[in-house]
């Protein structure tokens, strides 16, 4: 079995943070969607599938970001800034935020949201690295850990 998983729809949030986030495929999908033009947009069904995939991934990212923000100290300026980003994500993921402009606009909105949320997660990780994470590096990746090894 592959080490990659994809969650498209989990409205009841039953899966939580148990699955690794598939960053590269979703960022590639987002870039592809943003490159679509009126002449190159795929079928309505394919566009809807891209929206569904990006929406599900954006929800996972939103939940991950919210969890990480909750771990920050109350006086952390970055936490306050990212709370704003989180609120914007909530607003954009609400059913009322469905794009009246059609599938292409909706897909682009979701693609930009995924990119924005990954930017927020990256900034948070750069300034406040998550220690003791359950995340496992993918095969071929090296884990970088600056902590001092525990004495045995």
Coordinates of C-alpha atoms in Angstrom, one line a residue:
X1 CA 0.0 0.0 0.0
X2 CA 1.2 3.5 -0.9
X3 CA 2.1 6.0 1.8
X4 CA -0.2 8.6 0.2
X5 CA -3.9 9.0 1.1
X6 CA -6.5 11.4 0.0
X7 CA -9.7 12.5 1.7
X8 CA -12.3 14.2 -0.4
X9 CA -15.2 14.5 1.9
X10 CA -15.4 14.1 5.7
X11 CA -18.2 16.5 6.9
X12 CA -18.5 14.8 10.3
X13 CA -14.7 15.1 10.9
X14 CA -14.5 11.5 11.9
X15 CA -11.0 11.0 10.5
X16 CA -9.4 13.8 12.5
X17 CA -5.6 14.3 12.0
X18 CA -4.8 10.6 11.5
X19 CA -4.0 10.7 7.8
X20 CA -0.9 12.5 6.4
X21 CA -1.7 15.5 4.3
X22 CA -0.8 15.0 0.7
X23 CA 0.8 18.3 0.1
X24 CA 2.4 18.0 -3.4
X25 CA -0.6 16.4 -5.3
X26 CA -2.9 19.1 -3.9
X27 CA -0.6 22.0 -4.6
X28 CA -0.1 20.6 -8.1
X29 CA -3.9 20.4 -8.5
X30 CA -4.3 23.9 -7.2
X31 CA -1.6 25.2 -9.7
X32 CA -3.4 23.3 -12.5
X33 CA -6.7 24.8 -11.6
X34 CA -5.3 28.3 -11.5
X35 CA -3.8 27.8 -14.9
X36 CA -7.1 26.9 -16.5
X37 CA -8.6 29.4 -18.9
X38 CA -12.1 29.6 -20.4
X39 CA -10.7 27.7 -23.3
X40 CA -8.9 25.0 -21.4
X41 CA -11.3 24.4 -18.5
X42 CA -12.2 20.7 -18.3
X43 CA -15.7 19.3 -18.3
X44 CA -18.2 20.3 -15.6
X45 CA -17.8 16.9 -13.9
X46 CA -14.0 17.2 -13.8
X47 CA -14.2 20.8 -12.5
X48 CA -16.7 19.7 -9.8
X49 CA -14.4 16.9 -8.8
X50 CA -11.4 19.3 -8.5
X51 CA -13.6 21.6 -6.3
X52 CA -14.6 18.7 -4.1
X53 CA -11.0 17.5 -3.8
X54 CA -9.6 20.9 -3.0
X55 CA -12.5 21.6 -0.6
X56 CA -11.9 18.4 1.4
X57 CA -8.2 19.1 1.6
X58 CA -8.8 22.8 2.6
X59 CA -10.9 21.5 5.5
X60 CA -8.2 19.2 6.6
X61 CA -5.7 22.1 6.4
X62 CA -8.0 24.4 8.3
X63 CA -8.4 21.8 11.1
X64 CA -4.6 21.3 11.2
X65 CA -4.0 25.0 11.4
X66 CA -6.6 25.5 14.1
X67 CA -5.0 22.7 16.2
X68 CA -1.6 24.2 15.8
X69 CA -2.8 27.7 16.7
X70 CA -4.4 26.3 19.9
X71 CA -1.0 25.2 21.0
X72 CA 0.5 28.7 20.7
X73 CA 0.9 31.0 23.7
X74 CA -2.0 33.5 24.0
X75 CA 0.3 36.5 23.4
X76 CA 1.8 35.1 20.2
X77 CA 1.4 37.7 17.4
X78 CA 1.7 35.0 14.7
X79 CA -1.2 33.1 16.4
X80 CA -3.3 36.3 16.2
X81 CA -2.5 36.8 12.6
X82 CA -3.2 33.1 11.7
X83 CA -6.5 33.2 13.6
X84 CA -7.5 35.8 11.1
X85 CA -6.5 33.5 8.2
X86 CA -8.4 30.7 9.9
X87 CA -11.5 32.9 10.1
X88 CA -11.2 33.7 6.5
X89 CA -10.9 30.0 5.6
X90 CA -14.0 29.3 7.7
X91 CA -15.9 32.0 5.8
X92 CA -14.7 30.7 2.4
X93 CA -15.6 27.1 3.2
X94 CA -19.1 27.9 4.4
X95 CA -22.0 26.8 2.2
X96 CA -22.9 30.4 1.8
X97 CA -19.6 31.0 0.1
X98 CA -20.5 28.9 -3.0
X99 CA -19.4 30.8 -6.0
X100 CA -22.3 32.2 -8.0
X101 CA -19.9 32.7 -10.9
X102 CA -19.7 29.1 -11.9
X103 CA -17.4 26.1 -11.6
X104 CA -14.2 27.7 -12.8
X105 CA -14.4 30.6 -10.4
X106 CA -15.3 28.2 -7.5
X107 CA -12.4 25.9 -8.4
X108 CA -10.0 28.9 -8.5
X109 CA -11.3 30.1 -5.1
X110 CA -10.6 26.7 -3.6
X111 CA -7.1 26.5 -5.2
X112 CA -6.1 29.8 -3.8
X113 CA -7.5 28.8 -0.4
X114 CA -5.4 25.6 -0.4
X115 CA -2.3 27.7 -1.3
X116 CA -3.0 30.2 1.4
X117 CA -3.5 27.6 4.1
X118 CA -0.3 25.9 3.2
X119 CA 1.4 29.2 3.4
X120 CA 0.0 29.7 6.9
X121 CA 1.1 26.2 8.0
X122 CA 4.6 26.8 6.5
X123 CA 5.0 30.1 8.4
X124 CA 3.8 28.6 11.6
X125 CA 6.2 25.7 11.2
X126 CA 9.1 28.0 10.4
X127 CA 8.5 30.1 13.6
X128 CA 7.0 27.5 15.9
X129 CA 8.1 24.0 14.8
X130 CA 5.9 21.2 16.0
X131 CA 7.8 18.9 18.3
X132 CA 6.8 15.3 19.1
X133 CA 4.7 15.1 16.0
X134 CA 3.2 11.8 14.8
X135 CA 4.1 12.8 11.3
X136 CA 6.5 10.4 9.7
X137 CA 8.9 11.5 6.9
X138 CA 8.1 10.0 3.6
X139 CA 10.4 7.3 2.2
X140 CA 13.7 8.9 1.1
X141 CA 13.1 12.0 3.3
X142 CA 15.4 12.8 6.1
X143 CA 14.0 13.9 9.4
X144 CA 15.8 16.9 10.9
X145 CA 15.6 17.1 14.6
X146 CA 17.6 19.7 16.5
X147 CA 16.6 18.4 20.0
X148 CA 19.2 16.9 22.2
X149 CA 18.8 13.1 22.4
X150 CA 17.4 11.8 25.7
X151 CA 19.9 10.1 28.0
X152 CA 19.2 6.4 28.4

